[in-house]
Coordinates of C-alpha atoms and ligand atoms in Angstrom, one line a residue:
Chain A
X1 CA 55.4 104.5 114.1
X2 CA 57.1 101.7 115.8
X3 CA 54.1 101.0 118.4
X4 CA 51.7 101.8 115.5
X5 CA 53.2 98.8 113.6
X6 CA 53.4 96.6 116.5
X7 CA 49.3 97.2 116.9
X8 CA 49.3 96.0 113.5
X9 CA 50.8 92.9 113.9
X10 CA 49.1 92.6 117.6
X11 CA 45.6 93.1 115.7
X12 CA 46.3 90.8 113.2
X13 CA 47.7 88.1 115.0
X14 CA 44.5 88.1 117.0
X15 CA 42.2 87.7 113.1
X16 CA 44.2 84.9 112.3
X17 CA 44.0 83.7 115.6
X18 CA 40.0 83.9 115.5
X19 CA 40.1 82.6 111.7
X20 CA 41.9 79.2 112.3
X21 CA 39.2 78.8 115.6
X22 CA 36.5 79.4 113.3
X23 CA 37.6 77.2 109.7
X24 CA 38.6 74.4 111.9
X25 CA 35.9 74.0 114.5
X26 CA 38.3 73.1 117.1
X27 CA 36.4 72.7 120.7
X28 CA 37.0 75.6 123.5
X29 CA 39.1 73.3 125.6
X30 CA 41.3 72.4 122.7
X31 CA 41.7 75.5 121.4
X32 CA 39.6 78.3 122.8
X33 CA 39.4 82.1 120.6
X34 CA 40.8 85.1 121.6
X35 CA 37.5 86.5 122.9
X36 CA 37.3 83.5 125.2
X37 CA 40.9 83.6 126.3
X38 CA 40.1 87.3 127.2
X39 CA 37.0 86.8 129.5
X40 CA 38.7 84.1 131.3
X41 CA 41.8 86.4 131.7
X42 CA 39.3 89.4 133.2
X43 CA 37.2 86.4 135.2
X44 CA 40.8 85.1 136.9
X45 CA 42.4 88.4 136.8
X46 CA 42.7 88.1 140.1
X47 CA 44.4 85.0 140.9
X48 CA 46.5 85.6 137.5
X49 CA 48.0 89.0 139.0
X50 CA 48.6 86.9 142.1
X51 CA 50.7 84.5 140.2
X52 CA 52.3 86.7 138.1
X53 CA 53.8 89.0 141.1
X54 CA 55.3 85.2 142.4
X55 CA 57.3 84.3 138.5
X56 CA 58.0 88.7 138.5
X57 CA 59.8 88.0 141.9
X58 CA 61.4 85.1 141.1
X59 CA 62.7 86.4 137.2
X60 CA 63.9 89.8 138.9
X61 CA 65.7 88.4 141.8
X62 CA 67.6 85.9 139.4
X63 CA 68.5 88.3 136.8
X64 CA 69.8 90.4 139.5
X65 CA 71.7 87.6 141.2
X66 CA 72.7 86.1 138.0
X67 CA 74.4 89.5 136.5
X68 CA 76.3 90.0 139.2
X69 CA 77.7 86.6 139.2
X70 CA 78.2 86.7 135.7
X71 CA 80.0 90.3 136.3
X72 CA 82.0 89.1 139.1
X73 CA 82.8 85.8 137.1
X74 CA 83.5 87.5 133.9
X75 CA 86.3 90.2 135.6
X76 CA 87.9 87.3 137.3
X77 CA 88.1 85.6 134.1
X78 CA 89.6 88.5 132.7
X79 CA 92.2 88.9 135.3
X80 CA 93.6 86.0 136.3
X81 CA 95.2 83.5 133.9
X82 CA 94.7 80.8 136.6
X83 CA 91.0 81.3 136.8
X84 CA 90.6 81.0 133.0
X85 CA 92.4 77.6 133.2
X86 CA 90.8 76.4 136.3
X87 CA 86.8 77.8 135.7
X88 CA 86.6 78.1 131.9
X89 CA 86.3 74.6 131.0
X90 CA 84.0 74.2 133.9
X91 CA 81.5 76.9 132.9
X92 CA 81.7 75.2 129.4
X93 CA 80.8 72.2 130.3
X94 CA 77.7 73.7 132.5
X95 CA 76.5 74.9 129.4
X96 CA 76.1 71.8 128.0
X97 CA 74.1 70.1 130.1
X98 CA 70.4 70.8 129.8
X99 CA 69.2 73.3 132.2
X100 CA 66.2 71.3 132.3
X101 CA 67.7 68.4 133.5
X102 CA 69.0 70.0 137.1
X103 CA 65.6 71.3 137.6
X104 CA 64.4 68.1 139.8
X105 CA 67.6 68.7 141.4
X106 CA 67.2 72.3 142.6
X107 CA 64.0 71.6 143.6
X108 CA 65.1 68.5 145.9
X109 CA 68.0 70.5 147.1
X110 CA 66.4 73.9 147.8
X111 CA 62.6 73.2 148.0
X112 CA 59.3 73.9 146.4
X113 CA 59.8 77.4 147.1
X114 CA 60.7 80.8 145.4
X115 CA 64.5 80.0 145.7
X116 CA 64.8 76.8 143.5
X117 CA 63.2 79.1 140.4
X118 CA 65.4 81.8 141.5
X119 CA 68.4 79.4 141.3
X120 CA 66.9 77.9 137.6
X121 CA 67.1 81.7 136.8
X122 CA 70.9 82.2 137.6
X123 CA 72.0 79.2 136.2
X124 CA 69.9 79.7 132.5
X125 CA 71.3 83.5 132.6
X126 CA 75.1 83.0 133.9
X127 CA 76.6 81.7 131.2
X128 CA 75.4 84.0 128.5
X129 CA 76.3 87.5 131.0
X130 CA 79.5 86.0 131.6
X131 CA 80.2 85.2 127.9
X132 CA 79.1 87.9 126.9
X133 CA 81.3 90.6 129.4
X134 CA 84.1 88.1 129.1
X135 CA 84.7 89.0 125.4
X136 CA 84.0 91.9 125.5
X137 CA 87.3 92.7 128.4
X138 CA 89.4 90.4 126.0
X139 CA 88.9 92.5 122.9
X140 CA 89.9 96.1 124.2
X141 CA 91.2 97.4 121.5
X142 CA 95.4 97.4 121.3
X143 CA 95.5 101.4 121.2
X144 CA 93.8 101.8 124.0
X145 CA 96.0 99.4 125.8
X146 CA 99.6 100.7 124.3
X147 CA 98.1 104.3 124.7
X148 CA 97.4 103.3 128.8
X149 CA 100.9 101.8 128.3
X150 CA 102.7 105.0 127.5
X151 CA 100.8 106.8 130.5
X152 CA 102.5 104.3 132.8
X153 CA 98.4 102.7 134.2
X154 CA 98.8 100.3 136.5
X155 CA 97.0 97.1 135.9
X156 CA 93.7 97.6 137.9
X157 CA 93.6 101.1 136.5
X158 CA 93.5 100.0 133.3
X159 CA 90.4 97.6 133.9
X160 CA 88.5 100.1 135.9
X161 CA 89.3 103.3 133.3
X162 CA 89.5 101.3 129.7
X163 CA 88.5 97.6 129.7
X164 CA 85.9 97.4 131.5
X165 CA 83.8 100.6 129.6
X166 CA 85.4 99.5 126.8
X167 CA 83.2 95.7 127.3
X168 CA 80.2 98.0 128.7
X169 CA 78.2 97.3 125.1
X170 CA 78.7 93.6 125.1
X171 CA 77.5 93.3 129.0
X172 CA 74.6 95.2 127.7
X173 CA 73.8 92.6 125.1
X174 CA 74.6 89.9 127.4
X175 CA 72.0 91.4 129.7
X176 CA 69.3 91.7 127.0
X177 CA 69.8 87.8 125.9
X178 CA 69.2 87.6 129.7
X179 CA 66.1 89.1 130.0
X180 CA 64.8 86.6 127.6
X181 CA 65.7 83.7 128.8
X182 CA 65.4 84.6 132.7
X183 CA 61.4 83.9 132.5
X184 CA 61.9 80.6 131.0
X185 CA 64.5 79.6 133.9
X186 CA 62.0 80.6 136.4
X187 CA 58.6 78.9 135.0
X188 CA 60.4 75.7 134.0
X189 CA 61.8 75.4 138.0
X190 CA 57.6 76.0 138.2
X191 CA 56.4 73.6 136.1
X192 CA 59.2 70.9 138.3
X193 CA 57.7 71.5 141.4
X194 CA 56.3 74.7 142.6
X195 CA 52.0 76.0 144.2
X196 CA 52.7 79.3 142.8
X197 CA 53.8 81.3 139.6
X198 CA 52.3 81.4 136.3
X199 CA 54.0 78.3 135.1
X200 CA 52.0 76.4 138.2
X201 CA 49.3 78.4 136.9
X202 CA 49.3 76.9 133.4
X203 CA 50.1 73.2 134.6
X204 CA 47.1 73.3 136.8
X205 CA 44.9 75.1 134.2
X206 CA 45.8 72.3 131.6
X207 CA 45.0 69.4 134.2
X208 CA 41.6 71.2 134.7
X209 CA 41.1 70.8 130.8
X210 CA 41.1 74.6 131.4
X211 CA 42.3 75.8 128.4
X212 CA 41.4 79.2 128.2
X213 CA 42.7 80.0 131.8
X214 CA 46.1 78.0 130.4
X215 CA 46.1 80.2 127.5
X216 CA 45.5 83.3 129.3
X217 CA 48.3 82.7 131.6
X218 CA 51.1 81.5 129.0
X219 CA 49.7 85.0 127.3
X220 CA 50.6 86.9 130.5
X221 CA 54.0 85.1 130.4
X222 CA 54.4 86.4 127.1
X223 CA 53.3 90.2 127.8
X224 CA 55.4 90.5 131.0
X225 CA 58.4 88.8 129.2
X226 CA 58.2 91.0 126.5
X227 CA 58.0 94.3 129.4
X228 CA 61.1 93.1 130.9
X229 CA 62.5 92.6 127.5
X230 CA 62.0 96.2 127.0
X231 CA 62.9 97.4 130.5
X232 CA 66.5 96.0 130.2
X233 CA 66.6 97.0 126.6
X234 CA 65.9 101.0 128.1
X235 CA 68.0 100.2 130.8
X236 CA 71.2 99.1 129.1
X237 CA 71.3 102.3 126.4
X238 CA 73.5 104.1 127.9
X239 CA 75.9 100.9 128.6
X240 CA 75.4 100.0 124.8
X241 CA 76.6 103.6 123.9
X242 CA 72.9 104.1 121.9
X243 CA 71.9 107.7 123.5
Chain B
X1 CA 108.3 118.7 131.5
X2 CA 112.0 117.9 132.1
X3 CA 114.2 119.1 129.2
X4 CA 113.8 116.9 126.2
X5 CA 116.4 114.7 125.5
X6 CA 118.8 113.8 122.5
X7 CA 117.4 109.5 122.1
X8 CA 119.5 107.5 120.2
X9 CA 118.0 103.8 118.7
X10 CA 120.8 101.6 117.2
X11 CA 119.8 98.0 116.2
X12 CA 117.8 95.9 113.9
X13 CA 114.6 93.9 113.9
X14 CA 113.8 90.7 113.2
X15 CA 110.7 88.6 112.4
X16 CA 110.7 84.8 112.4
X17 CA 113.7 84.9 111.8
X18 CA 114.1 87.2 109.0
X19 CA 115.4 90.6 109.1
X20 CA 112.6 93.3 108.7
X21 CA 115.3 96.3 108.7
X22 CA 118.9 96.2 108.7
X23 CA 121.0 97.3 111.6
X24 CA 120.5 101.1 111.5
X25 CA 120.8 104.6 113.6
X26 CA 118.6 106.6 114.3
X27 CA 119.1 110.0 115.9
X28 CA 116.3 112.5 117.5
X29 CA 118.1 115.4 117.9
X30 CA 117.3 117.2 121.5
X31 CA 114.3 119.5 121.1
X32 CA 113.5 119.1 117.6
X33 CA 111.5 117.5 115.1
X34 CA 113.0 114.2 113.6
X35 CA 110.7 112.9 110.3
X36 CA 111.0 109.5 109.3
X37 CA 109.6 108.3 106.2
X38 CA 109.7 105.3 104.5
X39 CA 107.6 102.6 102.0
X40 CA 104.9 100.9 103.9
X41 CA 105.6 97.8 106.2
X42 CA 109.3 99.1 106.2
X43 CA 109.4 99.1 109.9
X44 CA 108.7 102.6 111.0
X45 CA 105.5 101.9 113.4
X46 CA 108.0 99.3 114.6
X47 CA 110.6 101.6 115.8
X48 CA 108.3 104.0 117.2
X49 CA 106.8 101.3 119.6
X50 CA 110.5 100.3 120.1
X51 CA 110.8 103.5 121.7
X52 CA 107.7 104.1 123.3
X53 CA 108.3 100.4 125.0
X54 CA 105.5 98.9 123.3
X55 CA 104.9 95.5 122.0
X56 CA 106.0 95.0 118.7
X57 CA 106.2 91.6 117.4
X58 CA 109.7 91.5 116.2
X59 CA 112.8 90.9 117.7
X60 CA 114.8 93.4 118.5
X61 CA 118.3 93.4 119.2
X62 CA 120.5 97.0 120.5
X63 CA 120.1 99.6 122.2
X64 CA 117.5 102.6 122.8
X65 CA 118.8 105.6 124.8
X66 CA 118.4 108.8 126.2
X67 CA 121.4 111.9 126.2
X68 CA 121.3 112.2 129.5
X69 CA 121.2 108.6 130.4
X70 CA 117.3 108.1 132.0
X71 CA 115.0 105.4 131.1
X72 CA 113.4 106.6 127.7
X73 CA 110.0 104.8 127.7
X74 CA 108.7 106.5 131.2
X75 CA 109.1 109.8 129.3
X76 CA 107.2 109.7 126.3
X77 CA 103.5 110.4 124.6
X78 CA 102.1 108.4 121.9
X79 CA 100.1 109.7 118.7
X80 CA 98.7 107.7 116.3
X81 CA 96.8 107.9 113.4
X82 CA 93.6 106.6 114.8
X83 CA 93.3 109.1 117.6
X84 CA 92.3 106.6 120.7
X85 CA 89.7 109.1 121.8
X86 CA 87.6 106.8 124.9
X87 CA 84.2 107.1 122.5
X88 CA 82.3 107.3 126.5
X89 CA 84.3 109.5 127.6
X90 CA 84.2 113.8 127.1
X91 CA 86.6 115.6 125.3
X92 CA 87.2 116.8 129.0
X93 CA 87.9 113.1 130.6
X94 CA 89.6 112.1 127.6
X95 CA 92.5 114.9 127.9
X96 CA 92.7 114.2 131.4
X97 CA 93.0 110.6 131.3
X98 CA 96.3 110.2 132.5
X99 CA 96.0 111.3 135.2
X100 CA 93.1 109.6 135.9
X101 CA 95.2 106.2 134.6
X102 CA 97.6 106.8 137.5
X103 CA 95.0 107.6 140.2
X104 CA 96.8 111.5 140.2
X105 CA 94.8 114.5 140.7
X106 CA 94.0 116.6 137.9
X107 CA 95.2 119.6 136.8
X108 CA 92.5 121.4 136.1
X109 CA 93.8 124.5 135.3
X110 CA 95.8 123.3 133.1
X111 CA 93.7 121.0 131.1
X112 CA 91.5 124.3 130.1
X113 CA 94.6 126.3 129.3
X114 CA 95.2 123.4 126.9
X115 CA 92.2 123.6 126.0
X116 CA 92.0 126.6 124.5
X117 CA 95.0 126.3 123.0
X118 CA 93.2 123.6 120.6
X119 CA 90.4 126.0 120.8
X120 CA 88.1 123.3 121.9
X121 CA 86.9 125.2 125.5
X122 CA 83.0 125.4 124.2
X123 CA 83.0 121.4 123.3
X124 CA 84.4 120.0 126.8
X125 CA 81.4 118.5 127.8
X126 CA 80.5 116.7 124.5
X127 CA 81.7 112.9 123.3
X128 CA 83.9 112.0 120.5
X129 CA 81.2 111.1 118.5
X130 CA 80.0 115.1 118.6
X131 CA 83.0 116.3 116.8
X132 CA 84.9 116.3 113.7
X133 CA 87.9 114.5 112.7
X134 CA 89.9 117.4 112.8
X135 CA 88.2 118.4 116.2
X136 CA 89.0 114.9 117.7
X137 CA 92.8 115.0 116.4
X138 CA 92.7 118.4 118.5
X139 CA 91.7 116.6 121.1
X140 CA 94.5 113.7 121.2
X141 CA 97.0 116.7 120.5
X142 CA 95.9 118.0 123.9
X143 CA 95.9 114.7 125.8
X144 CA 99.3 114.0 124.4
X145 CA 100.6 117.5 125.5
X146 CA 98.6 117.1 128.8
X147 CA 100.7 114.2 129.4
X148 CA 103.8 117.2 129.7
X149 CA 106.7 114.6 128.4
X150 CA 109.5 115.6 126.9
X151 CA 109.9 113.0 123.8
X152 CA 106.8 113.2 122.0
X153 CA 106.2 109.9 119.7
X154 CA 103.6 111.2 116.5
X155 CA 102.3 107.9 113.9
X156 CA 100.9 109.3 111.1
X157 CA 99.0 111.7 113.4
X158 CA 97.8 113.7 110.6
X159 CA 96.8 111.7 107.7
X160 CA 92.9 111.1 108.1
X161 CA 92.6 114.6 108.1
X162 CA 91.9 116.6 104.9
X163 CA 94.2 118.6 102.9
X164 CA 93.3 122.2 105.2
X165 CA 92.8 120.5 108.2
X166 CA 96.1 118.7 107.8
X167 CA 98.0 122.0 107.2
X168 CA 96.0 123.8 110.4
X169 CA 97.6 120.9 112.6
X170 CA 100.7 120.8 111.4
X171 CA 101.3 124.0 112.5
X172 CA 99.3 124.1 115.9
X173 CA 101.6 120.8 116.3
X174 CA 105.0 122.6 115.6
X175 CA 104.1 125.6 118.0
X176 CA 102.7 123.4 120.9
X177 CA 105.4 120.9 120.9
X178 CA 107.9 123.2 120.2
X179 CA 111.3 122.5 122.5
X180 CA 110.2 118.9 123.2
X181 CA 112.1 115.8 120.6
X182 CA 109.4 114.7 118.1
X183 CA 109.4 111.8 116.5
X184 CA 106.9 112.2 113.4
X185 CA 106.5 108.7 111.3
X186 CA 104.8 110.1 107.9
X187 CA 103.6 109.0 104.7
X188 CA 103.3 112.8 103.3
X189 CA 107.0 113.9 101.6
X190 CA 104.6 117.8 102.0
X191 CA 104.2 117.3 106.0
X192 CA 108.0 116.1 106.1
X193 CA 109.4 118.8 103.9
X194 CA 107.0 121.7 106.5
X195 CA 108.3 120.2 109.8
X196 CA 111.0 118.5 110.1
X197 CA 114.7 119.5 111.5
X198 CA 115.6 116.1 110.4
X199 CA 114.6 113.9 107.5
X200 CA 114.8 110.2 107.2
X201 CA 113.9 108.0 104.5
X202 CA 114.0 104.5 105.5
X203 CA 114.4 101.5 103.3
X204 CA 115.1 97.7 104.4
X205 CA 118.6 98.5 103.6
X206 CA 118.9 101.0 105.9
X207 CA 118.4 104.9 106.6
X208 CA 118.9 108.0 103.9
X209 CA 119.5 111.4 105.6
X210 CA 117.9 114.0 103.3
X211 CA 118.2 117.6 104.5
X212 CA 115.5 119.8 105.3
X213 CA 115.1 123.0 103.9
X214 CA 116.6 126.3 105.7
X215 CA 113.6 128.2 106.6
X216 CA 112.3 127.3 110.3
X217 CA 109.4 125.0 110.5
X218 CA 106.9 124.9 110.2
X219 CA 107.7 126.3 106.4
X220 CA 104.7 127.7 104.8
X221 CA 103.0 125.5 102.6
X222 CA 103.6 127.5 99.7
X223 CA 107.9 128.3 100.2
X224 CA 109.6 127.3 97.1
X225 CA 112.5 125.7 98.8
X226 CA 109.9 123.7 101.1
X227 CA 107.8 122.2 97.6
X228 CA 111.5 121.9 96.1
X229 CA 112.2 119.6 99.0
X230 CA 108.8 118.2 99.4
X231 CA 109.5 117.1 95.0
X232 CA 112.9 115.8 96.3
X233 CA 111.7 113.4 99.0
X234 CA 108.8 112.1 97.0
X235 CA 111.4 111.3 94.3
X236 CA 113.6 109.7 96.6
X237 CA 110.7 107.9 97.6
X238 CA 109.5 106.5 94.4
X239 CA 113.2 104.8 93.6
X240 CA 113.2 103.5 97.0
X241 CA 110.4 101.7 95.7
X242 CA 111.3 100.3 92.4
Ligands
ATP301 N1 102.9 91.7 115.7 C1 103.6 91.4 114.6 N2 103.9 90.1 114.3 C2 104.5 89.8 113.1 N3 104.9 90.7 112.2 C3 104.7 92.0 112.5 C4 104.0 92.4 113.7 N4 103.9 93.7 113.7 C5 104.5 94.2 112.5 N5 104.9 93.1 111.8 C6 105.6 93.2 110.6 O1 106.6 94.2 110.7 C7 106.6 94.9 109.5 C8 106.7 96.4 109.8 O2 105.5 96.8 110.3 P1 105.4 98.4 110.7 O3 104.0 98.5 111.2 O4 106.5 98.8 111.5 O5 105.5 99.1 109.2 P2 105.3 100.6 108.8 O6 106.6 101.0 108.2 O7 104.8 101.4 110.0 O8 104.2 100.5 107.7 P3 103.0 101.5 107.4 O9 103.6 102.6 106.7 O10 102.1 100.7 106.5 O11 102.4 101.9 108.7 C9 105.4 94.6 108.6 O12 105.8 93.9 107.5 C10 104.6 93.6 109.5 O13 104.2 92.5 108.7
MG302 MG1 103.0 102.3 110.5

């Protein structure tokens, strides 16, 4: 039912797609159809797979890298009173700067490589994980706590047994926001400075006036995001208490 | 379980500045079951936590002692209404969780002997979620007596249940916590009038003794004397109230 409706709305997104080709007229490398977008993804499938596999290591490596911060970050937030005065305003502050705008900077600092998009990864992820968690060990709710109380828990017992399951849910949902925005960290580090990844892919298709090969790529962007989407979503059930 | 102490709680309460109840005694006698009743936001959850150590909100100033002289707060186990079942955790983990909490090892042996007890053997494995309210109240009844301390503090344990459900608890209540000092903080002049060896009604002005009726508790639900009482209280109640 649900994949049957998603067909539905895959099938016609495509028709409208095709109509607004056709009732405007629009040339190929303006806007190229569906049909064209697909031969030039099979034609390129090649070097599109090989590009992909590049932004799929650099969007796993930084989710991975940026949960675990954010976890770390989060319990030691949770913890200590010092680090919520010292760090909090800090990570606040991070957040509202632009990601964008340290891009040129992580690239001058750590290269043209894989581990400046890795790094754009972490730092467009971090903040929401570790918001997310954060909450979620400052609202156990009071019984559990008195109830811990009266059974004479120790501090770190408490976190490990109660708060910390007790926050699993909103970790999940931190780690779902994560997966959406981890791609978009990784191809904007591309499009600053990178020869590989889909975002390089589409920045070199477009100065081609390739525009079929550009929207074959940003549609491969969009497939795999949605995947990981998905993945995570599967993967955090049993965190989110959905069984 | 050491033997249950006689606690004593003398004082009054204050919030901002106001007094919520007057200075006042209250008295759980050794081994029994102590009701206290009372209009709503009169302070009873308030003394409980007192006892049990917990944060309250008010101010509270006297004193809060055991018989025999021993810290009180190390030695009892909280009930409350809501029953504070972990909702990831089995029925299993979640009567064991003390232990757990304190990093001891479990005693499994007797975590199924309680078990069946609350005849819930055939649901250890399954979550909160699985089971019914009456079923999860079972459940914190067995934590709370897997916890083995001798002053048992009960909130309103009972009153989600319904009516039959209610009655079946009240009485697996009175025989597993029998010998241990209960504290039961009720709404119900009928749970009250079946269990308790001591009746208090508690106004801002202070406490009302009523006593109990003669028959041992828990009195059936149908004993004259215990619906005589049970009319009594709830009278009591409602000029309290006006
Ligand atoms: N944390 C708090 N801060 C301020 N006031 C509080 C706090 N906790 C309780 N109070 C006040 O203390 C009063 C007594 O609360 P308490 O929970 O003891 O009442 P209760 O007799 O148990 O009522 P109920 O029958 O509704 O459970 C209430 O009027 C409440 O407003
Ligand atoms: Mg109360």
């Amino acid at each position: 039912m649900k994949y049957g409706a998603a067909l539905i709305a895959t099938v016609f997104a495509l028709l409208l797609w095709q109509a607004v080709v056709l009732l405007t007229g629009l040339p190929r490398f303006i806007l190229p159809g569906p049909a064209v977008v697909a031969e030039a993804w099979w034609s390129n499938r090649a070097v599109i797979a090989e590009h992909t596999l590049v932004t799929a290591l650099e969007v796993l490596i930084g989710l991975l890298l940026g949960a675990a911060l954010g976890v770390v970050t989060a319990i030691q937030l949770a913890t200590s009173r010092l680090a919520r005065v010292l760090v909090q305003p800090m990570l606040v502050f991070t957040q509202a700067l632009p990601v964008f705008a340290l891009a040129p900077i992580l690239t001058l600092w750590m290269g043209y490589g894989l581990w400046s998009k890795v790094a754009m990864a972490v730092l467009i992820i971090y903040f929401p994980v570790t918001s997310a968690f954060f909450d979620g060990l400052m609202r156990t709710p009071r019984g559990y706590l008195d109830l811990a109380q009266t059974m004479q828990a120790g501090k770190r017992s408490v976190l490990w047994h109660i708060r910390v399951p007790a926050a699993l849910p909103s970790l999940a949902s931190g780690l779902r926001l994560a997966a959406v925005y981890a791609p978009i960290g990784a191809v904007i580090g591309e499009w600053v400075g990178a020869s590989r990844g889909l975002g390089y892919l589409m920045l070199l298709a477009n100065g081609r006036a390739k525009t079929d090969l550009m929207f074959a790529a940003m549609l491969t962007l969009g497939v795999f995001s949605v995947l990981l989407h998905l993945a995570v979503r599967r993967a955090t059930m049993r965190m989110a208490g959905e069984h | 379980m050491d033997s249950a102490p006689e606690i004593t709680f003398d004082g009054r309460a204050d919030v901002d500045g106001a007094a919520l109840f007057a200075p006042l005694a209250l008295r759980l006698e050794a081994g029994q079951w102590t009701c206290l009743l009372g209009g709503s936001g009169v302070g009873k959850s308030t003394i409980l936590r007192l006892i049990a150590g917990l944060e309250t909100g008010v101010r509270f100033s006297g004193r809060i002692a055991a018989s025999d002289g021993a810290p009180v707060a190390r030695r009892v186990a909280y009930m409350a209404q809501d029953d504070l079942l972990l909702p990831w955790a089995s029925v299993e983990r979640n009567i064991g969780l003390g232990a757990r909490l304190r990093g001891e090892r479990q005693d499994r042996a007797r975590l199924m002997d309680l078990l069946d007890r609350v005849r819930l053997r055939e649901h250890l494995g399954k979550r909160p979620a699985e089971l019914s309210g009456g079923q999860r109240q079972r459940v914190a009844l067995a934590r709370t007596l897997m916890e083995d301390k001798p002053v048992i503090l009960l909130d309103e344990p009972f009153s989600a249940l319904d009516a039959r459900t209610r009655a079946d608890m009240q009485d697996l209540a009175a025989e597993l916590l029998s010998g241990r000092t209960v504290l039961l903080v009720t709404h119900d002049p009928a749970e009250a009038a079946r269990l308790g060896h001591a009746i208090n009604v508690m106004t801002p002005a202070g406490l009302t003794q009523v006593s109990p009726p003669d028959a041992p508790a828990p009195r059936h639900v149908d004993d004259p004397e215990t619906l005589g009482a049970q009319g009594a209280l709830m009278r009591l109640l409602r000029a309290e109230a006006a």
